[in-house]
Short mmCIF file of C-alpha atoms and ligand atoms in Angstrom, two decimals:
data_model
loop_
_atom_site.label_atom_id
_atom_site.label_comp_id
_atom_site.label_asym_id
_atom_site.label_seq_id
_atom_site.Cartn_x
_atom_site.Cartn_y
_atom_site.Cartn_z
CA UNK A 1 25.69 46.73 12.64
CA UNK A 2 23.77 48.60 15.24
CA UNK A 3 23.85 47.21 18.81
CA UNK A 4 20.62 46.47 20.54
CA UNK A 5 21.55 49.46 22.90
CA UNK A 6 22.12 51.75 19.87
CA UNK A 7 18.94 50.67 18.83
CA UNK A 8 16.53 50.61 21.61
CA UNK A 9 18.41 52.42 24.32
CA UNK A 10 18.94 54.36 26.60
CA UNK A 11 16.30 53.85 28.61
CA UNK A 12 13.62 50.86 28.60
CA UNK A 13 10.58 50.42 30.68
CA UNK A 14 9.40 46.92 31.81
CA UNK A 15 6.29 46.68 33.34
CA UNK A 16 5.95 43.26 36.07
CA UNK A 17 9.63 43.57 36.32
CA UNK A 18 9.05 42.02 39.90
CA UNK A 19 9.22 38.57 39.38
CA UNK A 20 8.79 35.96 36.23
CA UNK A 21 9.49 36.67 32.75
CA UNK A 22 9.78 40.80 33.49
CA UNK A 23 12.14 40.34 36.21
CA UNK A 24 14.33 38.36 33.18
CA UNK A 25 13.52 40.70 30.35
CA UNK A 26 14.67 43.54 32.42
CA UNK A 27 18.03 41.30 33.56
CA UNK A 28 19.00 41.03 29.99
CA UNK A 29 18.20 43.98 29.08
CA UNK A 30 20.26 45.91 31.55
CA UNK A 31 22.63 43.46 30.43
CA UNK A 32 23.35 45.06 26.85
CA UNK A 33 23.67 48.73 29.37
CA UNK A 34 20.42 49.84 28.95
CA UNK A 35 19.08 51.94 31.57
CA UNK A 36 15.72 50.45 32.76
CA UNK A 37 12.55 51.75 34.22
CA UNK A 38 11.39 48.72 37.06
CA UNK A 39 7.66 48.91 37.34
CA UNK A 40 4.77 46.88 39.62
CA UNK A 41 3.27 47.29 42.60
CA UNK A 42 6.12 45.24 45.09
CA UNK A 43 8.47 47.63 45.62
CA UNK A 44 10.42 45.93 47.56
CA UNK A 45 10.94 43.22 45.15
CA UNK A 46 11.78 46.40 42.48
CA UNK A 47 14.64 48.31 44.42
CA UNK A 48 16.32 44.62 45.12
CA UNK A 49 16.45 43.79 41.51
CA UNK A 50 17.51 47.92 40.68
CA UNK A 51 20.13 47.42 42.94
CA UNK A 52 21.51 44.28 41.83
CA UNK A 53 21.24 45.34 37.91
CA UNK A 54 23.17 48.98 39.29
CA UNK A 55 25.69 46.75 40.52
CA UNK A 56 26.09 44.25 37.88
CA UNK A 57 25.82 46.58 34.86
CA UNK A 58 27.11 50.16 35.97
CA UNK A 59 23.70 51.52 34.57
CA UNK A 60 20.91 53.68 36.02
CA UNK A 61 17.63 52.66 36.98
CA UNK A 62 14.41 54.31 38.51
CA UNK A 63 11.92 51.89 40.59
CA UNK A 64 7.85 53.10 40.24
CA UNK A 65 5.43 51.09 42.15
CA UNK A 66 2.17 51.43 40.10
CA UNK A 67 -0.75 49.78 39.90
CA UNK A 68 -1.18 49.03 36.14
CA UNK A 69 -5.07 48.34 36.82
CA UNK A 70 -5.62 51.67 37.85
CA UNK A 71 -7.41 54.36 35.98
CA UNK A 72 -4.62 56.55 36.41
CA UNK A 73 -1.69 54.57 36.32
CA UNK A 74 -0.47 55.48 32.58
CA UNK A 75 -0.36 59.14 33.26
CA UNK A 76 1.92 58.13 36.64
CA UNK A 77 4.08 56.45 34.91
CA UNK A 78 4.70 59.18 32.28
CA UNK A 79 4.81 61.62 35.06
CA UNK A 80 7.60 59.66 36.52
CA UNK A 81 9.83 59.35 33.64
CA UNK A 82 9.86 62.83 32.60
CA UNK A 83 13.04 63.83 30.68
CA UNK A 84 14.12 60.08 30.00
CA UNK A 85 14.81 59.01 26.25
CA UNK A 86 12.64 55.98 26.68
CA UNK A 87 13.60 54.10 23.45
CA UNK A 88 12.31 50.32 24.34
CA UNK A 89 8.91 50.00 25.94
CA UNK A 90 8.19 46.43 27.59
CA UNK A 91 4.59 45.58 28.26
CA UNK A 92 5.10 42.76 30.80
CA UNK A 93 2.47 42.98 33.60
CA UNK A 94 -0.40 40.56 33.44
CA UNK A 95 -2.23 38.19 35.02
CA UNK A 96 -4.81 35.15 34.42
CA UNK A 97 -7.98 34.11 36.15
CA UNK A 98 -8.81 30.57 35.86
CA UNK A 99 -12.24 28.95 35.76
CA UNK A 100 -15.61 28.92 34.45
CA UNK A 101 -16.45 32.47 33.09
CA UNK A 102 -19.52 32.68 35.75
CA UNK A 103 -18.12 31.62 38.25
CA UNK A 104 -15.11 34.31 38.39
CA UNK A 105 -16.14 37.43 39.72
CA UNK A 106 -16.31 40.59 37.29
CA UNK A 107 -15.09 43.38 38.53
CA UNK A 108 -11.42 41.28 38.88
CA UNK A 109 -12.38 39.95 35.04
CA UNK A 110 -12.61 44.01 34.77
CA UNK A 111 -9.00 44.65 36.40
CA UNK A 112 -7.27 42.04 34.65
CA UNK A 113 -8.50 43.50 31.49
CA UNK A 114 -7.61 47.26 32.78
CA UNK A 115 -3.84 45.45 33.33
CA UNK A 116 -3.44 43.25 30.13
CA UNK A 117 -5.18 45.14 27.34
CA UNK A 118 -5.77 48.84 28.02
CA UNK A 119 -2.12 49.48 30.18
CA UNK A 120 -0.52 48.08 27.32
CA UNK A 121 -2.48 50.67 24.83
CA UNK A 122 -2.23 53.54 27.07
CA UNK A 123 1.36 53.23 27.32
CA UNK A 124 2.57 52.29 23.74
CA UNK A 125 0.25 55.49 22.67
CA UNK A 126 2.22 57.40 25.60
CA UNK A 127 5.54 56.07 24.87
CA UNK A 128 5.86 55.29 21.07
CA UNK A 129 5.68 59.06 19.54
CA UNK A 130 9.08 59.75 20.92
CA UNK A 131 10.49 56.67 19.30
CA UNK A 132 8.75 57.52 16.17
CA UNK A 133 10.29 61.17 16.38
CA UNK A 134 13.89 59.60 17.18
CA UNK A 135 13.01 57.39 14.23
CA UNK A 136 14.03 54.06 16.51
CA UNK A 137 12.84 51.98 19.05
CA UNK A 138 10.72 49.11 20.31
CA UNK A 139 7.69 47.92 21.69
CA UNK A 140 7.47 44.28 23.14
CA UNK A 141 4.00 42.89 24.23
CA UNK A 142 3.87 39.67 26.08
CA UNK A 143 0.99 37.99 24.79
CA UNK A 144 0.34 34.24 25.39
CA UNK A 145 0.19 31.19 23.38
CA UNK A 146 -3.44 31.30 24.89
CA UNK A 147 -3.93 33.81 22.49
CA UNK A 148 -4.69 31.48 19.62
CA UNK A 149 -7.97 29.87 20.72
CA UNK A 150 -10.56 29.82 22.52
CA UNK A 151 -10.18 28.66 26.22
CA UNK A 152 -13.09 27.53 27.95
CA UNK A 153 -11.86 27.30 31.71
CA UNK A 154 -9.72 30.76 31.30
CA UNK A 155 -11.75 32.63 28.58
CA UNK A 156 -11.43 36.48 29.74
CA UNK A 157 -7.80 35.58 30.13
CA UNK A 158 -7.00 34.10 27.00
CA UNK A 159 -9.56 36.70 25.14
CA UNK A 160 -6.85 39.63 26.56
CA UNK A 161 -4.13 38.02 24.94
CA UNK A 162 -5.72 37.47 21.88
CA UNK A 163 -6.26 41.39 21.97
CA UNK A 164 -2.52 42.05 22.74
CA UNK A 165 -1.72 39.83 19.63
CA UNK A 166 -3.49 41.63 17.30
CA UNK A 167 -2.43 45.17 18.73
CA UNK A 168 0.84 44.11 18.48
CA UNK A 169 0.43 43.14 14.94
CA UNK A 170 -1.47 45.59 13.70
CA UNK A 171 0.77 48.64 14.98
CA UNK A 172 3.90 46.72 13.80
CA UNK A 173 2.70 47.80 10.68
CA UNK A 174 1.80 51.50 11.18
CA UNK A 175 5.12 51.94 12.97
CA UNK A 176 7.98 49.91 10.83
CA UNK A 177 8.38 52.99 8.41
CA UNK A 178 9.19 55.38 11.74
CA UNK A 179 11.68 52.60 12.56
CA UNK A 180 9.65 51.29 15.49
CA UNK A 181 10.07 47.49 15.73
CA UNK A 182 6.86 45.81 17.49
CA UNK A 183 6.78 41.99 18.83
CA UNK A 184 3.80 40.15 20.26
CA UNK A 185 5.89 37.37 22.62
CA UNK A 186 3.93 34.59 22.88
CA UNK A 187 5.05 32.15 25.85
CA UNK A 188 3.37 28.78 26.33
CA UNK A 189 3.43 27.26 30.17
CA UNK A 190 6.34 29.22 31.71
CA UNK A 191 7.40 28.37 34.87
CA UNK A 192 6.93 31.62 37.07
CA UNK A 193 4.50 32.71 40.46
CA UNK A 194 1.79 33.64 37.85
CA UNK A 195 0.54 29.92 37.07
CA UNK A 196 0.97 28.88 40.40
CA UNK A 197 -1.38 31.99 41.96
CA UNK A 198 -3.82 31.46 39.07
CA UNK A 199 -4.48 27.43 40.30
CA UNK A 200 -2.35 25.82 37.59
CA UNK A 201 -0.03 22.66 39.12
CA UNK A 202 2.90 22.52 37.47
CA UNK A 203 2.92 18.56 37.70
CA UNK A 204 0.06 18.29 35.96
CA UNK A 205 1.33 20.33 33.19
CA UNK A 206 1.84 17.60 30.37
CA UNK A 207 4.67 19.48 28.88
CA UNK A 208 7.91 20.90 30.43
CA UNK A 209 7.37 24.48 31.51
CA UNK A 210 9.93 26.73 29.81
CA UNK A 211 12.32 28.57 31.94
CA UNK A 212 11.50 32.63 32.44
CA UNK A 213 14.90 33.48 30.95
CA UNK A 214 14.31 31.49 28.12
CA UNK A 215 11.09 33.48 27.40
CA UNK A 216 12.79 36.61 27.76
CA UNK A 217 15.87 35.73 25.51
CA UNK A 218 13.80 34.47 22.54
CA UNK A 219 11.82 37.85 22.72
CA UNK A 220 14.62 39.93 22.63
CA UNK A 221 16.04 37.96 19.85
CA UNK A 222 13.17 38.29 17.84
CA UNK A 223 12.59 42.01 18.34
CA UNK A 224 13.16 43.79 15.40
CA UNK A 225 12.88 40.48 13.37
CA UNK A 226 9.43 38.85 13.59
CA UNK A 227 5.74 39.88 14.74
CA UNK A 228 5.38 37.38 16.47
CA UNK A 229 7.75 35.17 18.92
CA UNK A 230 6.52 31.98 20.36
CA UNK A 231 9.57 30.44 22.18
CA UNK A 232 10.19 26.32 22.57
CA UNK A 233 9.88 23.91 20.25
CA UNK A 234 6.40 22.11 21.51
CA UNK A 235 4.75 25.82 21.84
CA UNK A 236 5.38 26.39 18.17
CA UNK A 237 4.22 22.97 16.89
CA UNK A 238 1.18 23.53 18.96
CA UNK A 239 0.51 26.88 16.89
CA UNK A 240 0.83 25.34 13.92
CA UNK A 241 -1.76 22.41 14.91
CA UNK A 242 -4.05 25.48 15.73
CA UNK A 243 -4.19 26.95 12.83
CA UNK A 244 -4.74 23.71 10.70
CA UNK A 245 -7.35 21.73 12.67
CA UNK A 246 -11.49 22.99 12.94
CA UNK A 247 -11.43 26.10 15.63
CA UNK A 248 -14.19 23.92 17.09
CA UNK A 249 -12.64 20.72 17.94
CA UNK A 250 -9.12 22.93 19.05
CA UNK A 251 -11.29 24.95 21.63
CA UNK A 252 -12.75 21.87 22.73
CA UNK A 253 -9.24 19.78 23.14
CA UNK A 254 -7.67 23.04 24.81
CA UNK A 255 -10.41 23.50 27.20
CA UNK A 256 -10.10 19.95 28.54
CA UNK A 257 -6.28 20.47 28.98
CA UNK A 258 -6.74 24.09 30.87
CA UNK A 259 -9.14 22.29 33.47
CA UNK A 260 -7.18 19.02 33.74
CA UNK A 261 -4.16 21.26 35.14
CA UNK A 262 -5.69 22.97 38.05
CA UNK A 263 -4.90 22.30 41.83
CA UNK A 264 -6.99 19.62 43.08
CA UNK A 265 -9.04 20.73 46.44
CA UNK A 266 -7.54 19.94 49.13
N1 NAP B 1 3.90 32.02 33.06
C1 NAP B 1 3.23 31.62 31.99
O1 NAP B 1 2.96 30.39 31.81
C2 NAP B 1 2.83 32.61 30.95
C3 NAP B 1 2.42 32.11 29.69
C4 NAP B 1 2.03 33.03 28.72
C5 NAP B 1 2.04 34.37 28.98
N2 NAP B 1 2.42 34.86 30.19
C6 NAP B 1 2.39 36.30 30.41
O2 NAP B 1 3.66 36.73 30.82
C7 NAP B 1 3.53 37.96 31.55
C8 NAP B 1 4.36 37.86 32.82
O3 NAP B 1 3.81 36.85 33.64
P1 NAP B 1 4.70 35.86 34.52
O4 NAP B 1 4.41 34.48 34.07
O5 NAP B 1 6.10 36.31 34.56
O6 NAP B 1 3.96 36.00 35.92
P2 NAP B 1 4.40 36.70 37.30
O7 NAP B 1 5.67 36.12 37.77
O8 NAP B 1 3.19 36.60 38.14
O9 NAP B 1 4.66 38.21 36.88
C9 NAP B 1 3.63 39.12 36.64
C10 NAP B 1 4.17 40.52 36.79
O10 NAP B 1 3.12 41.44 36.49
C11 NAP B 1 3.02 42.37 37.56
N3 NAP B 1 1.64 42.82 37.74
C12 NAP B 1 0.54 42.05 37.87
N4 NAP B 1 -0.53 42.83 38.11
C13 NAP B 1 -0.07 44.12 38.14
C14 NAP B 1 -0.68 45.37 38.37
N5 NAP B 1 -1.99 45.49 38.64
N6 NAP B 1 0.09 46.49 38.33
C15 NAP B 1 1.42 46.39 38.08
N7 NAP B 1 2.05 45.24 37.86
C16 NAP B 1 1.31 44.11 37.89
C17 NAP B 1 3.52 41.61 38.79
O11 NAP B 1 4.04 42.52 39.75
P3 NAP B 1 3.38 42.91 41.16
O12 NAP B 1 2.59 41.74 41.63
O13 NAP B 1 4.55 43.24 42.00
O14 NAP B 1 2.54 44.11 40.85
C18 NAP B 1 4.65 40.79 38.19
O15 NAP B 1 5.83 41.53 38.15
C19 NAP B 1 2.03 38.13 31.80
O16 NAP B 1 1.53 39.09 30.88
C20 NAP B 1 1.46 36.76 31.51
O17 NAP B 1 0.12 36.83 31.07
C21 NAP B 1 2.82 33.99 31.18
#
């Protein structure tokens, strides 16, 4: 049997390795001895986990501090990996805005797509030929459970995912004969900074939010296995409700929710 590493080594990038989900993803993944590629813009936050993961795992890693919302930021990144065998490609980074669509202003609406949908195509369309060349590799996009509906009080937000989804699933397909496995991760409420900074309180949350390493080890499980990876039990009972009630009354139901969670004033 081929080990992950065989498979999707030696070298992986994970974007938003800084903190949450990509900080775990890249843990584990160093963790098989995959070299790793840390990328976001807190460097500081970067070289701490490169040096623990140095330590820990006797591999290599390179820290780039990008913005992924820049115009510019996929040819950077391809610039600064030059001559590495990139053979897993992690598109982490993202971010939500939460409110009424009007009321958030557009140009950040415009940078959160930039970060969530068109990073994740610029760098898959950078980074995939050489897998498809090797004839190996993989391509993990974290989605969201938001993905599957509408969301009225986090629409652009939950419209990105939806668009990750559907890349993901759709180039699964034109890459499985080149031996490139794709997975659209799905997470529902995870605890991490990014809920908290986008106004969500976790007590208010009416299910347990999963733990970040959690997330990360049922993606990496289902790499190579699935399309799609929605990790905890509630999350994928929830999909399945989705897809069998009127896309009406769900998008009603998981508006209320996304509103009743928010940080009262204080
Ligand atoms: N937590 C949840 O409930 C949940 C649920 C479903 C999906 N997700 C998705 O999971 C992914 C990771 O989120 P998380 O929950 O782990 O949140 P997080 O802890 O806030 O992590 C987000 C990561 O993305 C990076 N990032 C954000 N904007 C960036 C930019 N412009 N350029 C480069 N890097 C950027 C951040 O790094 P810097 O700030 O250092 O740049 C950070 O490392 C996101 O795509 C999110 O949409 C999260």
């Amino acid at each position: 049997m081929t080990s992950f590493r065989d498979r999707y080594g030696p070298w992986a990038i994970v974007t938003g390795a800084s903190s949450g989900i990509g900080d775990e993803l890249a843990k584990r993944i160093a963790a098989c001895g995959i070299h790793v590629v840390l990328v976001a813009r807190r460097r500081d936050r970067l070289e701490a986990l490169a040096s623990e993961l140095e330590k820990k795992h006797a591999i290599e890693t390179r820290v780039v501090e990008l913005d992924l919302g820049s115009e510019q930021a996929c040819a950077d990144l391809v610039e600064a990996t030059k001559g590495l065998e990139i053979g897993l490609l992690v598109n982490n980074a993202g971010f939500g805005m939460k409110g009424e669509f009007l009321d958030l202003d557009v140009a950040e609406q415009r940078r959160m797509i930039a970060v969530n949908c068109r990073a994740p195509l610029e760098l898959t369309h950078a980074f995939a030929p050489q897998m498809v060349a090797r004839k190996r590799g993989g391509v993990i996009v974290v989605a969201s459970a938001a993905a599957f509906q509408g969301l009225p009080g986090t629409a652009a937000y939950s419209a990105t995912k939806a668009f990750e989804v559907l890349f993901a699933e759709g180039i699964r397909e034109e890459l499985r004969p080149f031996g490139v496995d794709v997975l659209a991760l799905c997470p529902g409420p995870t605890d991490t900074e990014g809920p908290r900074r986008t106004g969500v309180d976790p007590d208010k949350v009416p299910v347990k939010m999963m733990h970040p390493g959690d997330v990360a080890q049922a993606g990496l499980d289902a790499l190579g296995a699935r399309a799609i990876s929605i990790p905890g039990f509630v999350n994928k009972l929830a999909y399945f409700l989705v897809r069998l009630l009127p896309r009406a009354f769900v998008t009603r139901i998981a508006g209320k929710l996304i509103r009743s969670v928010g940080k009262s004033p204080a």
